[in-house]
Short mmCIF file of C-alpha atoms in Angstrom, two decimals:
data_model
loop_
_atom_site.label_atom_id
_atom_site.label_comp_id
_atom_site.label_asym_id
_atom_site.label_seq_id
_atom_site.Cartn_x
_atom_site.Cartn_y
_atom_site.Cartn_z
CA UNK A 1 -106.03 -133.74 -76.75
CA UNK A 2 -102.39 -134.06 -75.18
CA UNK A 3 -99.15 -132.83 -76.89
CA UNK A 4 -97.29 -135.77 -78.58
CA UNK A 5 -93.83 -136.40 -76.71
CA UNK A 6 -91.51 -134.61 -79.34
CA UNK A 7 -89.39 -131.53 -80.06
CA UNK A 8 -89.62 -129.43 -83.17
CA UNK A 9 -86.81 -126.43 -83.87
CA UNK A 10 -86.95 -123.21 -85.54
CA UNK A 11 -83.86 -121.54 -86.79
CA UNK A 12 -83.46 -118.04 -87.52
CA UNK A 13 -81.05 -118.49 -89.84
CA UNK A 14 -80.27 -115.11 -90.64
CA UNK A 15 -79.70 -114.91 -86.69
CA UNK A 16 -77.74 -117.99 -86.15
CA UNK A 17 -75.04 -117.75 -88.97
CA UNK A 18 -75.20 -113.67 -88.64
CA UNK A 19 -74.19 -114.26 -85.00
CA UNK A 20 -71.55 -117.14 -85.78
CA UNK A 21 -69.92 -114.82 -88.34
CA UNK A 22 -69.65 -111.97 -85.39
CA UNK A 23 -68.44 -114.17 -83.37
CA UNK A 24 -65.06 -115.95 -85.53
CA UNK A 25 -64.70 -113.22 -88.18
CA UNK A 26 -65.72 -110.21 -86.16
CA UNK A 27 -68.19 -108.73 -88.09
CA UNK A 28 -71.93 -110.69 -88.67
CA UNK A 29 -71.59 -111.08 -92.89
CA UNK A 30 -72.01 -114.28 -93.95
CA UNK A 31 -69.50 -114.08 -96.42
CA UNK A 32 -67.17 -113.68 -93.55
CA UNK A 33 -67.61 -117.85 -92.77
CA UNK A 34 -67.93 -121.19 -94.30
CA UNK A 35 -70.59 -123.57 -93.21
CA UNK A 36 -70.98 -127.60 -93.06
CA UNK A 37 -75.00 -127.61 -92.95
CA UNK A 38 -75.27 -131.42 -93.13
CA UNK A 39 -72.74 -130.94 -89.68
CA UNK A 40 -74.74 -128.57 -88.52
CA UNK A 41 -78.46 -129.81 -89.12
CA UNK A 42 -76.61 -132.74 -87.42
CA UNK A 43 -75.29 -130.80 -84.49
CA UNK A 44 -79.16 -129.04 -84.29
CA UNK A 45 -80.80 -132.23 -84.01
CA UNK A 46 -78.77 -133.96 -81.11
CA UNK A 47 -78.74 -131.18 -79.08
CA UNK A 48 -81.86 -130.33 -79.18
CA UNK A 49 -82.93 -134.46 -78.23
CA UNK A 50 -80.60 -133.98 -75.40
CA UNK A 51 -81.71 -130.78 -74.25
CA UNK A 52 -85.70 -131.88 -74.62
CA UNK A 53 -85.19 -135.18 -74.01
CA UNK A 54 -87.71 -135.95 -76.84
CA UNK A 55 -87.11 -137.02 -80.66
CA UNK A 56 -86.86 -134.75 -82.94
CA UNK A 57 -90.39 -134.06 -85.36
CA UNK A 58 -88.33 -131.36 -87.50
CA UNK A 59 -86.01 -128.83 -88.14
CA UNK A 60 -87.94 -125.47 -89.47
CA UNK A 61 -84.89 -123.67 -91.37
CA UNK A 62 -86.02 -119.73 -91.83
CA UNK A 63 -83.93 -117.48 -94.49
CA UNK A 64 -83.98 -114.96 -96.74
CA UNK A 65 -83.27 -114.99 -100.74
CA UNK A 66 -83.83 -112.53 -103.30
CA UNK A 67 -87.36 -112.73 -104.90
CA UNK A 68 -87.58 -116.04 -102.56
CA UNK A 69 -85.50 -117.71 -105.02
CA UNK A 70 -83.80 -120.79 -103.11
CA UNK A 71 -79.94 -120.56 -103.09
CA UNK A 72 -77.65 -123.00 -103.38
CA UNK A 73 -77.58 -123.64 -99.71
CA UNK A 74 -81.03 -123.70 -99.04
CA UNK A 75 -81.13 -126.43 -102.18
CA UNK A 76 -78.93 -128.58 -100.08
CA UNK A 77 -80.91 -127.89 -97.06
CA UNK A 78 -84.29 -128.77 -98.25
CA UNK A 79 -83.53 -132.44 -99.41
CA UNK A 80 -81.78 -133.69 -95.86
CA UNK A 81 -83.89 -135.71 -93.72
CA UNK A 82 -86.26 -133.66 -90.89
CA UNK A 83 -85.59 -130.49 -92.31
CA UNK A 84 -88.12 -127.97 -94.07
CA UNK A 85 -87.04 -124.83 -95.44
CA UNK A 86 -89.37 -121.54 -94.97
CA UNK A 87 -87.49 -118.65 -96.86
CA UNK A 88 -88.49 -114.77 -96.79
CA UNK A 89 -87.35 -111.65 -99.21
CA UNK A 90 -84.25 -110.35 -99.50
CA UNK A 91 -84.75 -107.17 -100.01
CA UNK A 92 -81.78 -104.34 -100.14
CA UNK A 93 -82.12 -100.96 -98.32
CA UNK A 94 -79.62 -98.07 -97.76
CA UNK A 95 -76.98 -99.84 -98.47
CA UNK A 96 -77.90 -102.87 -96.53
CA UNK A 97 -79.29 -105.94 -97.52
CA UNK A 98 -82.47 -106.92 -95.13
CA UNK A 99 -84.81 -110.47 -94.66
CA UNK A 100 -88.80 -109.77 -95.07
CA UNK A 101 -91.29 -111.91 -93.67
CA UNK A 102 -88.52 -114.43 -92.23
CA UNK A 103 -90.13 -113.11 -88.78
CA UNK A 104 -93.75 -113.43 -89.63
CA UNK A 105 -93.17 -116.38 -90.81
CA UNK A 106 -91.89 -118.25 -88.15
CA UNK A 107 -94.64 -116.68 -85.88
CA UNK A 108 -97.49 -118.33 -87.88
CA UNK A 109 -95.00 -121.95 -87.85
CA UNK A 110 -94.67 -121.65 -83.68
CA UNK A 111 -98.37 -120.68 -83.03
CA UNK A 112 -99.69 -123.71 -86.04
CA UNK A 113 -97.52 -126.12 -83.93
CA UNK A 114 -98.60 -125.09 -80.51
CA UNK A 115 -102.39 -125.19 -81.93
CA UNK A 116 -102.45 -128.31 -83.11
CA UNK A 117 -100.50 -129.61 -80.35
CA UNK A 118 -97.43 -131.46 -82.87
CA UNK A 119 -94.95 -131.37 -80.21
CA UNK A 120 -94.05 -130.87 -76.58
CA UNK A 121 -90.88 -128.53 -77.08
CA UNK A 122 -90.09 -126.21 -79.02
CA UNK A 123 -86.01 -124.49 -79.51
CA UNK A 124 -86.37 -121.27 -80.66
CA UNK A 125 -82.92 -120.29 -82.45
CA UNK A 126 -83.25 -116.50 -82.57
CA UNK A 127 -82.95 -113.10 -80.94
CA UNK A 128 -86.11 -111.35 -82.36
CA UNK A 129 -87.94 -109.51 -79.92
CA UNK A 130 -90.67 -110.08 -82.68
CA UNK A 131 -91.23 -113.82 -82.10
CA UNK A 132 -92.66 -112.86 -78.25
CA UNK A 133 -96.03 -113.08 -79.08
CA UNK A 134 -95.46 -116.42 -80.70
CA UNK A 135 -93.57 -117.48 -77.93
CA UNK A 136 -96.21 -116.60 -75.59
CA UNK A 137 -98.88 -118.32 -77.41
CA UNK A 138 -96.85 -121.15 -77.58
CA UNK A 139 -96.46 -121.25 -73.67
CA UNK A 140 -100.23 -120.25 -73.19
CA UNK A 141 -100.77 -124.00 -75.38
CA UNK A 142 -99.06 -125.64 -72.91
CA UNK A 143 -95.82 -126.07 -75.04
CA UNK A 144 -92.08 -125.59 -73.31
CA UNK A 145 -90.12 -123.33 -75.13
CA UNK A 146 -86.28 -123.37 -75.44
CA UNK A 147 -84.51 -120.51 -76.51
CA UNK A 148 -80.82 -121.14 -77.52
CA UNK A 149 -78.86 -118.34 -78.00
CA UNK A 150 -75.48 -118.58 -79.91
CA UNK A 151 -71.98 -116.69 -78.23
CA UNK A 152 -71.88 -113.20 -78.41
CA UNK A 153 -68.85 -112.01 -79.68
CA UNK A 154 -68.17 -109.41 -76.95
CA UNK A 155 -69.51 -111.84 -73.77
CA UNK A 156 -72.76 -109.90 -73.68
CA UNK A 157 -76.72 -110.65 -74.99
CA UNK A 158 -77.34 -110.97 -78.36
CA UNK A 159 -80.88 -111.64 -77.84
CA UNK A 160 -84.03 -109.77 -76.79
CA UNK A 161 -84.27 -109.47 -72.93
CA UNK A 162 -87.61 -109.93 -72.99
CA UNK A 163 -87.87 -113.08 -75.38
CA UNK A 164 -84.86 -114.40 -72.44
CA UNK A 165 -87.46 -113.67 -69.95
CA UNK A 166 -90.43 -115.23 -71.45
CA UNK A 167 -88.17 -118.43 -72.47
CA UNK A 168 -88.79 -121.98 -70.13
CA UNK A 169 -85.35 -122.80 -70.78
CA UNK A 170 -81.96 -121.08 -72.38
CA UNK A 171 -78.93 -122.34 -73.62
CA UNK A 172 -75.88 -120.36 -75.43
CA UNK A 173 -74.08 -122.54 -78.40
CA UNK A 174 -70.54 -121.41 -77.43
CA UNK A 175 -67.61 -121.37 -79.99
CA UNK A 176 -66.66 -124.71 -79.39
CA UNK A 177 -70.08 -125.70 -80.83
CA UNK A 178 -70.22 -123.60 -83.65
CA UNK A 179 -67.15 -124.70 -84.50
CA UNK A 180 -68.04 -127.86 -85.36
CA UNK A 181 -70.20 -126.83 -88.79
CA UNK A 182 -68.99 -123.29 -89.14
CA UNK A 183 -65.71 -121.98 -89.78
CA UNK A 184 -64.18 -118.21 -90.82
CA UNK A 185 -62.91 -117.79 -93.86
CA UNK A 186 -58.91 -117.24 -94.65
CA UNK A 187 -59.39 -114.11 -96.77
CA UNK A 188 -55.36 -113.22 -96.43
CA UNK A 189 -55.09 -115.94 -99.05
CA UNK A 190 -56.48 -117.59 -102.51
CA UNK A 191 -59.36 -120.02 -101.00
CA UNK A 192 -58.47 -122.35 -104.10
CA UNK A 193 -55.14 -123.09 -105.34
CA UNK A 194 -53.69 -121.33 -108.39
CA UNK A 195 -53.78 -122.99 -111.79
CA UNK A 196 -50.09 -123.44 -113.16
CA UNK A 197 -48.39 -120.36 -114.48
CA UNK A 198 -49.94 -118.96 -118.09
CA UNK A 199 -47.28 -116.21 -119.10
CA UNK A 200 -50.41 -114.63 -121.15
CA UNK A 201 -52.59 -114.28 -118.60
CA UNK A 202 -50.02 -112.32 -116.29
CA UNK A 203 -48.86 -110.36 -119.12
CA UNK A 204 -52.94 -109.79 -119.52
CA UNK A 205 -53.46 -108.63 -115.98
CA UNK A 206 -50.27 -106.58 -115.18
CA UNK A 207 -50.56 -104.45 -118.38
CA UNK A 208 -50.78 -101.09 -118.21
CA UNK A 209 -54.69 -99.94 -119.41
CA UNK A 210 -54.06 -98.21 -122.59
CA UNK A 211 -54.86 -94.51 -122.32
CA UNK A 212 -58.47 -94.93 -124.50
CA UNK A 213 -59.46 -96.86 -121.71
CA UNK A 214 -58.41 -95.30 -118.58
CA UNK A 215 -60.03 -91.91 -119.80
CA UNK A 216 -63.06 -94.12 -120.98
CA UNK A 217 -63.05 -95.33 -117.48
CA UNK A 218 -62.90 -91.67 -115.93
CA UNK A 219 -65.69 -90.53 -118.33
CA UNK A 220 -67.83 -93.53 -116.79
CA UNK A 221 -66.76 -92.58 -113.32
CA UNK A 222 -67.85 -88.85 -113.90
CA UNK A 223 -70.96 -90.08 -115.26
CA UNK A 224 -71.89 -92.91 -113.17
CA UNK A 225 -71.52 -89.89 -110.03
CA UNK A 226 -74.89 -88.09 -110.51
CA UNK A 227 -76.53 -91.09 -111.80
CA UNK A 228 -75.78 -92.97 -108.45
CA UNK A 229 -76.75 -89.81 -106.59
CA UNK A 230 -75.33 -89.68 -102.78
CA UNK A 231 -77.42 -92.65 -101.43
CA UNK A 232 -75.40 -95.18 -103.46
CA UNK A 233 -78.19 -95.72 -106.00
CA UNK A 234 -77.56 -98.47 -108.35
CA UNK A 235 -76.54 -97.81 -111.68
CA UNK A 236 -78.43 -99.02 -114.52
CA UNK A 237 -77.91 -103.02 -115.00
CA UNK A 238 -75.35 -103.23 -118.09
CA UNK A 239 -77.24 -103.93 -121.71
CA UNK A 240 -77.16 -107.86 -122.62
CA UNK A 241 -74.29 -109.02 -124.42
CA UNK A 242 -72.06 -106.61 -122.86
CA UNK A 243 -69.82 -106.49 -120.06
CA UNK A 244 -70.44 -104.09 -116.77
CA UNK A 245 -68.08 -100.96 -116.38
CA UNK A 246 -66.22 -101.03 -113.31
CA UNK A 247 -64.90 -97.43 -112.71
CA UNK A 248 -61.37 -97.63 -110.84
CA UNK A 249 -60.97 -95.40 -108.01
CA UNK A 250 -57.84 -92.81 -108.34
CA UNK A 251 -54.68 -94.44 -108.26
CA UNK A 252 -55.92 -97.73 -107.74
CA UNK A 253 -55.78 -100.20 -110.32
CA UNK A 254 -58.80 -102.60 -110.64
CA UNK A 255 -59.11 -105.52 -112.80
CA UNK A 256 -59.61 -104.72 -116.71
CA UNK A 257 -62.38 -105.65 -118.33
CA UNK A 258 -62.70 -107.35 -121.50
CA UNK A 259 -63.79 -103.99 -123.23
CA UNK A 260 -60.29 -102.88 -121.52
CA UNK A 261 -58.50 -105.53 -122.82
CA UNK A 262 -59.78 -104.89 -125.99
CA UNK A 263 -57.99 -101.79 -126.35
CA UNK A 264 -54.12 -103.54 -125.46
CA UNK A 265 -52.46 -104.72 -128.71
CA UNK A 266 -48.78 -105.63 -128.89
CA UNK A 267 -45.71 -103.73 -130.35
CA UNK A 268 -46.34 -103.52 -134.46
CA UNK A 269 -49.96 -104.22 -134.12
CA UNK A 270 -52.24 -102.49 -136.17
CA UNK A 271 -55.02 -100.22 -134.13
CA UNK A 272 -58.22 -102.18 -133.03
CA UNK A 273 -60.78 -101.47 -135.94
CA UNK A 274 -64.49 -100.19 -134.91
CA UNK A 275 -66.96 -102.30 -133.68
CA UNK A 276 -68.87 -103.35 -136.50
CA UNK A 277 -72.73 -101.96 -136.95
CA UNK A 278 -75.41 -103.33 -134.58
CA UNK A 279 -72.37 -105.02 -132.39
CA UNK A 280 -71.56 -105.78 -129.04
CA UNK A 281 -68.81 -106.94 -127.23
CA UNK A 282 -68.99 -110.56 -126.24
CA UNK A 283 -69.84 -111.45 -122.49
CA UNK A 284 -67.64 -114.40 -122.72
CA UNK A 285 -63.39 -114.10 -122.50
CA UNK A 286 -63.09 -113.99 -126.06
CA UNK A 287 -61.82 -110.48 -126.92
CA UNK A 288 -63.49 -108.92 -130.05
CA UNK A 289 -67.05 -108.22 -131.15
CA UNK A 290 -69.83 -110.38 -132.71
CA UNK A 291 -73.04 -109.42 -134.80
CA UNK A 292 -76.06 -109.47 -133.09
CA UNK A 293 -78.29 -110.43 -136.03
CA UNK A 294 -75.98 -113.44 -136.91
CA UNK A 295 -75.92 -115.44 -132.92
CA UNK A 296 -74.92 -118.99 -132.51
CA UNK A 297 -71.54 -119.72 -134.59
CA UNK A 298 -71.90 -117.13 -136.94
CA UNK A 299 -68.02 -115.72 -137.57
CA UNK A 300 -66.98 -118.38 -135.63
CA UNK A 301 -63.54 -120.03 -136.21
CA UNK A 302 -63.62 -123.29 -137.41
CA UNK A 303 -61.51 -125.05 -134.75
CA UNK A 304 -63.79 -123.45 -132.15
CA UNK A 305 -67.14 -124.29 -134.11
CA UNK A 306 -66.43 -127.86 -133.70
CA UNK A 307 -66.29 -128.28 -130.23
CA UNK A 308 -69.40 -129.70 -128.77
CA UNK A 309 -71.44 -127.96 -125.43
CA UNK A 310 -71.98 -129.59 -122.26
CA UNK A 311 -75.35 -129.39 -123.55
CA UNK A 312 -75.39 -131.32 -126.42
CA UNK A 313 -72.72 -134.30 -124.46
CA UNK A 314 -75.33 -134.35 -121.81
CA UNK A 315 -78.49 -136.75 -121.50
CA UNK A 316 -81.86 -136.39 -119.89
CA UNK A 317 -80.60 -139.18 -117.03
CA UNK A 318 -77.05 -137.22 -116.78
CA UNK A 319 -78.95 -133.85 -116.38
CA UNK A 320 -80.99 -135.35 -113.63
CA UNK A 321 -77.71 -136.86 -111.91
CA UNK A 322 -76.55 -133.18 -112.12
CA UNK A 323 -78.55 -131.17 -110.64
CA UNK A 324 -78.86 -133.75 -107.80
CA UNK A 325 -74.80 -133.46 -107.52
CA UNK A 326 -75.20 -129.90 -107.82
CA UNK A 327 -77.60 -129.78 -105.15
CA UNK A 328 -75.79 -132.70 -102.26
CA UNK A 329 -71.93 -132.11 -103.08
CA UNK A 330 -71.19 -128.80 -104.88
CA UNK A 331 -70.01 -126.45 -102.53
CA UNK A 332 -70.80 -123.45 -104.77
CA UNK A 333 -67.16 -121.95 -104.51
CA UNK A 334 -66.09 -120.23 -107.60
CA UNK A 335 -63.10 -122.54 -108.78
CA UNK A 336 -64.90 -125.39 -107.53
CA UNK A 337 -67.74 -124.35 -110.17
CA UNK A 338 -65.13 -123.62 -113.08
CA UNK A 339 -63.79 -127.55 -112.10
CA UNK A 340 -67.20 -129.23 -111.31
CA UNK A 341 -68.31 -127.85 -115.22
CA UNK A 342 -64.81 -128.71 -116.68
CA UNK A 343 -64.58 -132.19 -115.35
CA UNK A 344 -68.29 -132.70 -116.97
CA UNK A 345 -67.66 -131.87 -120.40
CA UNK A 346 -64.17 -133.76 -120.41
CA UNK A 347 -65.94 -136.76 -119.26
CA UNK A 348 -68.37 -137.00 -121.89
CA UNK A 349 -66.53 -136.11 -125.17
CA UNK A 350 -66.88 -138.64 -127.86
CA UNK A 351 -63.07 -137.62 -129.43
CA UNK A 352 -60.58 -136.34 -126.51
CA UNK A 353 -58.49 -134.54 -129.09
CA UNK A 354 -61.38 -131.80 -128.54
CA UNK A 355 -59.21 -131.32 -125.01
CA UNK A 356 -55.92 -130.58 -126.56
CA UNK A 357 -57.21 -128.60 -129.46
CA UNK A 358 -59.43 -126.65 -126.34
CA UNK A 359 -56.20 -126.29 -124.52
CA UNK A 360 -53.88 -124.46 -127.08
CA UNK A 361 -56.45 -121.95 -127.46
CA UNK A 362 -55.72 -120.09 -123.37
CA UNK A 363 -56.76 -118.17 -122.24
CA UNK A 364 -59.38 -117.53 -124.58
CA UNK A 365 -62.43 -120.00 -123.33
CA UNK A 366 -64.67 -120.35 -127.11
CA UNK A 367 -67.91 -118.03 -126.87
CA UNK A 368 -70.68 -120.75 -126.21
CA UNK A 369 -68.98 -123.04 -123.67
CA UNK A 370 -68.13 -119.92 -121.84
CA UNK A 371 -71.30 -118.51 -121.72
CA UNK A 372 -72.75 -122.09 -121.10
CA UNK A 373 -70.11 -122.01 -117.80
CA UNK A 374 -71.03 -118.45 -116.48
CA UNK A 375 -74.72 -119.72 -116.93
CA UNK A 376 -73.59 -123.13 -114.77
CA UNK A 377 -72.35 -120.72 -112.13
CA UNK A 378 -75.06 -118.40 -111.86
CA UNK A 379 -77.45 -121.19 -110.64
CA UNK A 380 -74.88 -121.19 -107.66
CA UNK A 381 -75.55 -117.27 -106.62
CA UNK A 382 -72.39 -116.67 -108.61
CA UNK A 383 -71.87 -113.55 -110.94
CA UNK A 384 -75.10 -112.01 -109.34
CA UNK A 385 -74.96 -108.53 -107.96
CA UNK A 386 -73.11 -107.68 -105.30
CA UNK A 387 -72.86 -103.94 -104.20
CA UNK A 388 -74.64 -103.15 -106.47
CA UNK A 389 -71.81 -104.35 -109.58
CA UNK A 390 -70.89 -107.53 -110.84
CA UNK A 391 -68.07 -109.61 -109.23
CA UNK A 392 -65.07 -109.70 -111.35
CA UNK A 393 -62.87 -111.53 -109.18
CA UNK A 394 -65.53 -114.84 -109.98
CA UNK A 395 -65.31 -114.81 -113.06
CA UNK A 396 -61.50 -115.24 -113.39
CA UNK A 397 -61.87 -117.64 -110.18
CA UNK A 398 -64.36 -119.78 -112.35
CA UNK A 399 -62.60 -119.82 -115.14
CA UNK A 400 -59.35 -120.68 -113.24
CA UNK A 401 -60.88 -123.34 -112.07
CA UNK A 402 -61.98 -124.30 -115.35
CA UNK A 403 -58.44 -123.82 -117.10
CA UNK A 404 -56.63 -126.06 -114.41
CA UNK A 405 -58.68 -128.88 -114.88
CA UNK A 406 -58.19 -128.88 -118.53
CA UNK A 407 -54.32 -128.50 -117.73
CA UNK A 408 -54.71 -131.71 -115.90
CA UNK A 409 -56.13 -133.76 -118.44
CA UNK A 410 -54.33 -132.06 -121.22
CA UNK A 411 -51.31 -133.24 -119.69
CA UNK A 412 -52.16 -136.46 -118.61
CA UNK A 413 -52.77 -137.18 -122.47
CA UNK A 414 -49.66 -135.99 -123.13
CA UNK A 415 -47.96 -138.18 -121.05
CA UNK A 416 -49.62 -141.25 -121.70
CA UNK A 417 -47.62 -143.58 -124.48
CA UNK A 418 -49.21 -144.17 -127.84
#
């Protein structure tokens, strides 16, 4: 039985964009870079039918994701033509967050291959020593193997020597290549621009904690010390229906939470009262607390009851047509997200006086279509843990994004004659 004249690749994903990230941002997170996979599937595929001189079968993509849960990117990845996606655990250790079974993985994918003789060539994109046994068998099956290699940043290997040695053939995708698909992010700047000027929201964030809070933050410091213990242990996960504390370092001042900016009031306001029995503080940007027996609308102001969900404006056929958007043309950026949901809802009210009587109510975004927007954005990876706490800095990015494209709509009613 003879090999069938074609090439099949197998990306180490975690290698190739680690190693791109090294290489324009200087250090190998991914969070360092954006990527263009349709460019770079694209780029993958036309290389590797030059460099084989065969057509392509497919394009293996390998990757980690927490509890093997696909991400946004591998969502995109799995639906473009000639590409399958194989994804490992992502598991975190000391500190560091690690792929498990990514390795193994493609091993049994490079020896199945060579077995059942699907392909001529294969182009290994990876540095694992690990893979040399696959690689091996591969060769032993009378397959030529490819090993590409991306630009190290300091001019020297980033590969295993003896996976180089074993290799038929190996290439290095220099910058110029990578440049193509991937790029480093600007992070001197705002990735997204700002939404016009809200005078409450900078009063909001440039107000001084009031002194309840700062030594309620210190008492959550001292306590979250031995609970963290000196390997960085993660604290306990915040109860539902609550926001996370996010001690401030000394002297530094962080962003307040809504429990912080609970505790701000205005010259001649009364004192905050206490939270009401069996309470807890909503995990939305309304300020204030709500009942736990009561949920939905209960306490709910009128003008804020009436506004419809997303939810209940959306069909079974619209639902369908998002996801697929979500998965094809959302990028997954934060105030991208807060836009992408905005635009949605606007689109599909019945009365568009819901958008003015939405807008007068900044920056306070009504409990359930908030909640219903952080929930949009955590299909996206968005408002999970990172280091071990919950990123603050999203959720005012989504909900920028949010606010500006109700700004623009808001105003565009305005200005449209009667």
């Amino acid at each position: 039985m003879e090999h069938v004249d074609r090439c099949v690749v197998l990306v180490d994903a975690g290698y190739l964009l680690g190693a791109a990230a090294s290489l324009l941002a200087g250090e190998p997170a991914r969070s360092r870079i954006t990527v263009d996979h349709a460019a770079l599937i694209q780029g993958l595929r036309e290389r590797a039918e030059a460099d084989t001189e065969q057509p392509l079968l497919r394009i293996y993509w390998f990757d980690g994701a927490p509890d093997r849960v696909p991400q946004p990117e591998h969502r995109r990845l799995r639906v473009m033509p000639r590409v399958t996606v194989r994804l490992g655990a992502l598991t975190r250790s000391d500190g560091r967050w690690a792929q498990k079974g990514v390795d193994a993985a493609m091993h049994a994918e490079l020896t199945e291959l060579a077995r059942n003789r699907a392909c001529s060539d294969v182009v290994l994109v990876t540095g694992d020593g690990d893979l040399l046994p696959g690689l091996m068998s591969a060769k032993e099956h009378g397959v030529a193997v490819h090993l590409w290699a991306v630009q190290a940043a300091d001019g020297d290997y980033n590969q295993s020597e003896d996976l180089v040695a074993e290799a038929d053939e190996r290439r290095v995708l220099d910058r110029a290549w990578i440049t193509k698909a991937v790029h480093a992010k600007d992070l001197g700047g705002v990735c997204a621009p700002s939404p016009a000027p809200r005078p409450e929201i900078a009063a909001i964030l440039s107000a001084p904690l009031p002194e309840s809070a700062l030594a309620a933050s210190a008492e959550r410091a001292a306590e979250a010390r031995p609970a963290g213990g000196q390997n960085g242990a993660a604290a306990p996960p915040p109860e539902h229906g609550s926001e996370p504390h996010h001690p401030s370092s000394p002297g530094a001042k962080g962003v307040p939470t809504p429990k912080d900016l609970a505790g701000l009031r205005g010259p001649g306001t009364p004192p905050p009262s206490p939270p009401p029995a069996n309470a807890t503080l909503r995990w939305s940007s309304d300020k204030g607390w709500v009942e736990r027996p009561g949920g939905g609308t209960a306490g709910e102001p009128p003008e804020t009851a009436s506004l419809p969900t997303l939810a209940q404006l959306t069909s079974a056929e619209q639902r369908w047509a998002d996801r697929e958007e979500d998965i094809t043309t959302v990028g997954g950026d934060p105030f991208e997200v807060g836009q992408v949901f905005a635009r949605r809802w606007m689109e599909r009210l019945p009365d568009a006086s819901h958008v003015q009587k939405l807008s007068v109510m900044y920056p306070r975004v009504p409990h359930r279509i908030d909640g219903e927007l952080l929930r949009y954005a955590a299909r996206f990876g968005l408002l999970a843990h990172k280091d071990d706490q919950i990123d603050e800095h999203d959720r005012y990015a989504i909900r920028a994004g949010f606010w500006r494209e109700i700004d623009v709509r808001a105003a565009a009613d305005q200005a449209r004659p009667l």
